[in-house]
Amino acid sequence: MIRTRVRRPDRNSLADAAAILRAGGLVAFPTETVYGLGARAFDAAAARRVYAAKGRPSDNPLIVHVDGPEMLDRVSRRVTPLARRLMDAFWPGPLTLVLEKSAAVPAAVVAGGRTVAVRCPSHPAARALLRVLGEPVAAPSANRSGRPSPTTAAHVLRDLKGRVPLILDGGPCAGGLESTIVDARGRRPVVLRRGTLTDEAIARAAGVPVAEPGRRAPAAPGTRHRHYAPSCRVILTPAALVRRGGLAGLAAPGTGLVHRSPRAGAKPRWSLRVPGGAAAYARGLFAALRAAEAAGVETLYVETVPDRGVGRAVMDRLRRAASR
Ligand code: TXA
Ligand code: MG
């Protein structure tokens, strides 16, 4: 067990973070989507430490974080015109591009594949870390494998205490869902994982419609695994049932409710309301799942949202959280 320190990002903590990364160690840091667990991207041994700390299956590649297009050229050997258009529109921000990898990226980072997933985060602490280090950082979400992604430093601590020496605490993440992943190797964008950037926004920036993943195109491998699951059982619950009070099971011990709509009927033993639109729900969802778990809830009813726009990404995560 190593000692885990939680520090605000400032000059000193960022310099220490960069030193840890240079020495092959791990640092958790905030991004505008979720917290990441970073390692130097050109260091195979450091990447293997990321898999070990997370308990992550070795067939699930990491996302490489860069500070802009120049650093991208060090990790990809072919940046397509489509990728340039999407970068111009959305970087820095919650968009990850899948491209052909360069020889510099070790196999351990990309799980032996020929492609690399790259993103340029907009969070000031993530940008500062990349700038101070001067090199790309491989970073999956900073949760133990299978659990909801962390949107606060406390979530990271809960999952990775004793497994990472330093967590940079930049407060709650603004986005709350992981980045949108787009395969940008071809002429048309292929969305491999949905996020807060919608298909419509991507098509508009690309100037061509989004293509469906072909049977040969690799899905984001991580989307095949069970994911986003708190320790409680999750039951998807339509808004109409929440509003009409049609949830008889709610009064039972060990049950809880995460909802957006005003609630009617039986008072649940535990409940958390995340009011607002789908984007607000996206921001609060993982934290709500973790709060229910911490409260000892065993059966958690979670209100669903319409399956469009950001709601599509929310429903993707909720379906996975509910499947077992
Ligand atoms: O917002 C985010 O993307 C966060 C922050 C920390 O940047 N990171 C994140 O990483 O969500 P992770 O490891 O939890 O999810 C990465 C996803 C996985 O589903 C993985 O399979 C997919 O990206 N992926 C990574 N490399 C890929 C590649 N070369 N081709 C297709 N999918 C890839
Ligand atoms: Mg993850």
XYZ file of C-alpha atoms and ligand atoms in Angstrom:
358
model
C 0.000 0.000 0.000
C 1.279 3.439 -0.873
C 0.131 6.659 0.732
C -2.355 8.606 -1.398
C -2.244 12.398 -1.197
C -5.083 14.632 -2.415
C -3.898 18.108 -3.427
C -5.306 21.140 -5.170
C -3.663 21.711 -8.553
C -1.106 24.506 -8.137
C 2.484 25.067 -9.216
C 3.936 22.803 -6.564
C 1.485 19.932 -6.876
C 1.681 20.051 -10.694
C 5.479 19.936 -10.592
C 5.276 16.946 -8.220
C 2.705 15.297 -10.492
C 4.976 15.680 -13.507
C 7.915 14.260 -11.530
C 5.855 11.215 -10.534
C 4.839 10.649 -14.165
C 8.435 11.036 -15.405
C 9.508 8.387 -12.910
C 6.902 5.965 -14.322
C 4.294 6.531 -11.591
C 0.584 7.316 -11.727
C -1.349 10.532 -11.036
C -5.128 11.000 -10.978
C -6.285 14.333 -12.389
C -9.529 16.137 -13.244
C -10.821 16.607 -16.781
C -14.024 18.297 -17.963
C -15.639 14.841 -18.394
C -14.501 12.584 -15.529
C -11.283 12.106 -13.512
C -8.476 10.251 -15.285
C -5.720 7.948 -13.978
C -2.643 9.106 -15.866
C 0.687 7.581 -16.858
C 3.363 8.710 -19.331
C 2.021 7.531 -22.685
C 5.457 6.515 -24.012
C 6.181 4.287 -21.006
C 4.913 0.695 -21.365
C 5.671 -0.232 -17.752
C 3.718 2.796 -16.499
C 0.756 1.810 -18.681
C 0.819 -1.678 -17.163
C 0.647 -0.040 -13.713
C -2.569 1.701 -14.819
C -4.160 -1.645 -15.710
C -3.042 -3.125 -12.386
C -4.318 -0.182 -10.293
C -7.727 -0.290 -11.987
C -8.032 -4.065 -12.240
C -8.662 -3.370 -15.931
C -8.791 -6.195 -18.500
C -5.635 -6.011 -20.640
C -7.658 -6.067 -23.897
C -9.117 -2.613 -23.197
C -6.898 0.192 -24.605
C -6.250 3.543 -22.879
C -7.055 7.048 -24.143
C -4.003 9.234 -24.778
C -4.316 12.884 -23.711
C -2.475 15.599 -25.650
C -2.243 19.380 -25.341
C -3.055 20.032 -28.997
C -2.486 19.074 -32.643
C 1.355 19.143 -32.447
C 1.438 16.606 -29.658
C -1.118 14.555 -31.605
C 1.413 14.166 -34.412
C 3.678 12.324 -31.956
C 1.060 9.649 -31.247
C -0.654 9.251 -34.637
C 1.085 8.687 -37.960
C -1.914 9.652 -40.088
C -4.188 12.500 -39.076
C -7.052 12.570 -41.577
C -8.839 15.664 -42.933
C -11.928 14.490 -41.035
C -9.934 14.420 -37.789
C -8.672 17.958 -38.494
C -12.212 19.257 -38.947
C -13.418 17.629 -35.733
C -10.381 18.885 -33.797
C -10.940 22.421 -35.090
C -14.523 22.269 -33.890
C -14.201 20.508 -30.542
C -10.651 20.597 -29.165
C -9.939 21.242 -26.418
C -13.023 19.375 -25.221
C -14.837 16.076 -24.679
C -14.057 14.488 -28.056
C -11.772 11.457 -28.466
C -10.511 10.574 -31.955
C -9.462 7.072 -33.004
C -6.589 7.237 -35.508
C -3.689 5.094 -36.706
C -1.071 5.030 -34.001
C 2.566 6.072 -34.364
C 5.467 3.726 -33.590
C 6.191 5.739 -30.431
C 3.041 4.529 -28.662
C 3.767 1.241 -26.870
C 1.544 -1.806 -27.396
C 0.603 -1.807 -23.709
C -1.189 1.544 -24.110
C -3.299 0.433 -27.088
C -3.817 -3.189 -25.980
C -1.799 -4.404 -28.931
C -3.910 -2.654 -31.576
C -2.891 -0.524 -34.551
C -5.052 2.439 -33.588
C -4.846 4.973 -30.781
C -7.637 6.954 -29.112
C -6.565 10.578 -28.505
C -8.161 13.519 -26.815
C -7.233 17.068 -25.829
C -8.967 17.934 -22.537
C -10.110 21.485 -21.764
C -9.878 21.322 -17.961
C -7.215 23.822 -16.822
C -5.538 21.335 -14.446
C -5.313 18.652 -17.157
C -3.902 21.189 -19.599
C -1.397 22.447 -17.048
C -0.254 18.897 -16.296
C 0.305 18.152 -20.008
C 2.169 21.424 -20.433
C 4.460 20.905 -17.442
C 5.191 17.307 -18.455
C 5.542 18.240 -22.139
C 4.448 14.770 -23.203
C 1.220 12.875 -23.839
C -0.497 11.153 -20.900
C -2.392 7.860 -21.199
C -5.401 7.951 -18.902
C -8.523 5.871 -18.530
C -11.219 6.963 -16.081
C -9.869 6.837 -12.512
C -12.277 4.213 -11.168
C -11.743 0.554 -10.367
C -12.735 -1.364 -13.490
C -16.489 -1.832 -13.858
C -17.503 0.936 -11.432
C -19.105 4.291 -12.246
C -16.562 6.826 -13.503
C -15.383 9.305 -10.835
C -16.589 12.902 -11.084
C -14.954 14.117 -7.843
C -11.596 13.544 -6.137
C -13.470 11.781 -3.314
C -14.762 9.201 -5.811
C -11.207 8.566 -6.980
C -10.027 8.192 -3.386
C -12.831 5.720 -2.668
C -11.684 3.468 -5.542
C -7.914 3.995 -5.696
C -6.728 4.838 -2.176
C -3.382 3.104 -1.656
C -2.995 2.486 -5.397
C -2.028 5.985 -6.581
C 0.359 8.412 -4.838
C -1.329 11.657 -5.912
C -4.839 12.827 -6.770
C -5.152 16.379 -8.087
C -8.462 17.734 -6.773
C -10.014 20.138 -9.265
C -13.538 19.930 -7.846
C -16.557 18.268 -9.501
C -16.328 17.621 -13.263
C -18.463 19.868 -15.464
C -19.501 17.178 -17.966
C -20.032 14.078 -15.869
C -20.004 11.526 -18.708
C -16.925 10.232 -20.494
C -15.901 11.776 -23.830
C -17.568 10.979 -27.131
C -15.313 8.556 -29.065
C -15.222 8.910 -32.856
C -13.322 6.729 -35.310
C -11.941 9.425 -37.636
C -9.776 7.246 -39.894
C -12.181 7.321 -42.816
C -14.247 9.891 -44.660
C -17.227 9.686 -42.361
C -17.207 9.827 -38.551
C -18.160 6.605 -36.747
C -19.339 7.125 -33.164
C -17.929 4.323 -30.985
C -19.079 5.684 -27.613
C -21.677 8.405 -27.080
C -21.031 11.344 -24.771
C -22.145 14.920 -24.273
C -21.254 15.819 -27.871
C -24.210 14.593 -29.880
C -24.173 12.805 -33.250
C -25.840 15.891 -34.724
C -23.053 18.211 -33.537
C -20.414 15.838 -34.903
C -22.093 15.515 -38.286
C -22.405 19.297 -38.532
C -18.702 19.852 -37.829
C -17.655 16.977 -40.103
C -19.810 18.216 -42.965
C -20.915 14.614 -43.597
C -23.418 12.354 -41.850
C -22.309 10.043 -39.053
C -21.818 6.444 -40.263
C -23.023 3.430 -38.311
C -20.242 1.211 -36.970
C -19.737 -1.519 -39.569
C -19.417 -5.101 -38.524
C -15.712 -4.918 -39.192
C -15.144 -1.582 -37.463
C -14.017 -2.174 -33.884
C -16.376 -0.914 -31.226
C -14.661 0.825 -28.338
C -13.613 -2.422 -26.613
C -14.526 -1.026 -23.204
C -18.162 -0.668 -24.208
C -18.423 -4.468 -24.378
C -17.575 -4.944 -20.720
C -19.985 -4.608 -17.818
C -19.596 -1.052 -16.688
C -20.758 1.927 -14.668
C -22.215 -0.361 -12.049
C -22.527 0.572 -8.383
C -22.828 -2.284 -5.899
C -26.633 -1.940 -5.831
C -29.039 -3.437 -8.346
C -30.218 -0.749 -10.768
C -33.797 -0.732 -12.103
C -34.647 1.608 -14.983
C -37.768 3.584 -14.174
C -39.839 5.643 -16.629
C -40.546 9.279 -15.653
C -44.302 8.646 -15.751
C -43.992 6.128 -12.910
C -42.016 8.595 -10.791
C -44.539 11.385 -11.372
C -47.610 9.235 -10.795
C -46.244 7.554 -7.705
C -46.556 4.147 -9.322
C -43.576 2.599 -7.548
C -44.985 0.335 -4.874
C -41.608 -1.298 -4.186
C -40.072 1.972 -3.031
C -41.128 1.698 0.579
C -39.248 -1.590 1.070
C -36.050 -1.577 3.135
C -32.867 -1.222 1.142
C -34.500 0.579 -1.780
C -33.707 4.000 -3.179
C -34.600 6.337 -6.019
C -32.580 8.644 -8.261
C -34.952 10.928 -10.105
C -35.288 14.067 -12.161
C -39.065 14.601 -12.163
C -41.014 15.668 -9.077
C -41.897 12.520 -7.154
C -45.375 11.434 -6.081
C -46.603 8.544 -3.945
C -44.683 6.312 -1.549
C -41.732 7.961 0.147
C -38.573 6.038 -0.583
C -36.177 5.177 2.239
C -33.475 7.008 0.315
C -33.761 9.320 -2.664
C -31.747 11.875 -4.568
C -33.166 14.343 -7.048
C -31.009 15.583 -9.929
C -33.267 18.265 -11.411
C -32.823 19.971 -14.782
C -32.357 18.813 -18.356
C -30.525 15.791 -19.707
C -27.150 17.586 -19.467
C -27.671 18.278 -15.756
C -28.710 14.655 -15.268
C -25.573 13.518 -17.103
C -23.443 15.687 -14.796
C -24.985 14.282 -11.617
C -25.635 10.679 -12.593
C -22.431 8.888 -11.582
C -22.257 10.835 -8.313
C -25.875 9.821 -7.591
C -25.111 6.124 -8.220
C -22.146 6.327 -5.880
C -24.173 8.207 -3.217
C -26.852 5.486 -3.277
C -24.183 2.857 -2.841
C -22.609 4.744 0.069
C -26.063 5.007 1.715
C -26.352 1.212 1.672
C -29.093 1.079 -0.963
C -29.445 -2.428 -2.405
C -32.138 -1.879 -5.022
C -31.960 1.458 -6.804
C -34.720 2.768 -9.058
C -33.273 5.266 -11.536
C -35.468 7.531 -13.650
C -34.778 7.269 -17.369
C -34.559 10.168 -19.863
C -35.681 10.435 -23.500
C -33.232 8.595 -25.759
C -32.101 11.592 -27.846
C -29.309 14.188 -27.806
C -27.295 13.929 -24.577
C -30.051 11.603 -23.344
C -28.719 8.890 -25.659
C -25.391 8.869 -23.826
C -27.150 8.904 -20.436
C -29.332 5.950 -21.441
C -26.309 4.062 -22.764
C -24.660 4.315 -19.311
C -27.892 3.528 -17.466
C -28.577 0.391 -19.509
C -25.086 -0.850 -18.769
C -25.435 -0.030 -15.063
C -28.685 -2.022 -15.017
C -27.409 -5.086 -16.872
C -25.813 -7.892 -14.926
O -13.670 11.359 -20.970
C -12.908 10.412 -21.114
O -12.746 9.850 -22.203
C -12.138 9.923 -19.874
C -11.171 11.009 -19.459
C -10.280 10.579 -18.317
O -10.429 11.434 -20.564
N -11.463 8.702 -20.147
C -12.128 7.535 -20.300
O -11.278 6.451 -20.469
O -13.324 7.415 -20.253
P -11.756 4.939 -20.320
O -10.529 4.128 -20.375
O -12.584 4.783 -19.114
O -12.544 4.668 -21.593
C -11.832 4.584 -22.797
C -12.667 3.946 -23.827
C -12.823 2.465 -23.631
O -14.154 2.086 -23.916
C -11.853 1.916 -24.669
O -12.248 0.655 -25.112
C -11.937 2.949 -25.754
O -12.007 4.153 -25.072
N -10.739 2.960 -26.615
C -9.474 3.247 -26.231
N -8.632 3.113 -27.277
C -9.380 2.748 -28.337
C -9.101 2.445 -29.711
N -7.866 2.503 -30.189
N -10.134 2.100 -30.515
C -11.385 2.052 -30.042
N -11.715 2.326 -28.761
C -10.730 2.660 -27.908
Mg -13.775 3.986 -17.861
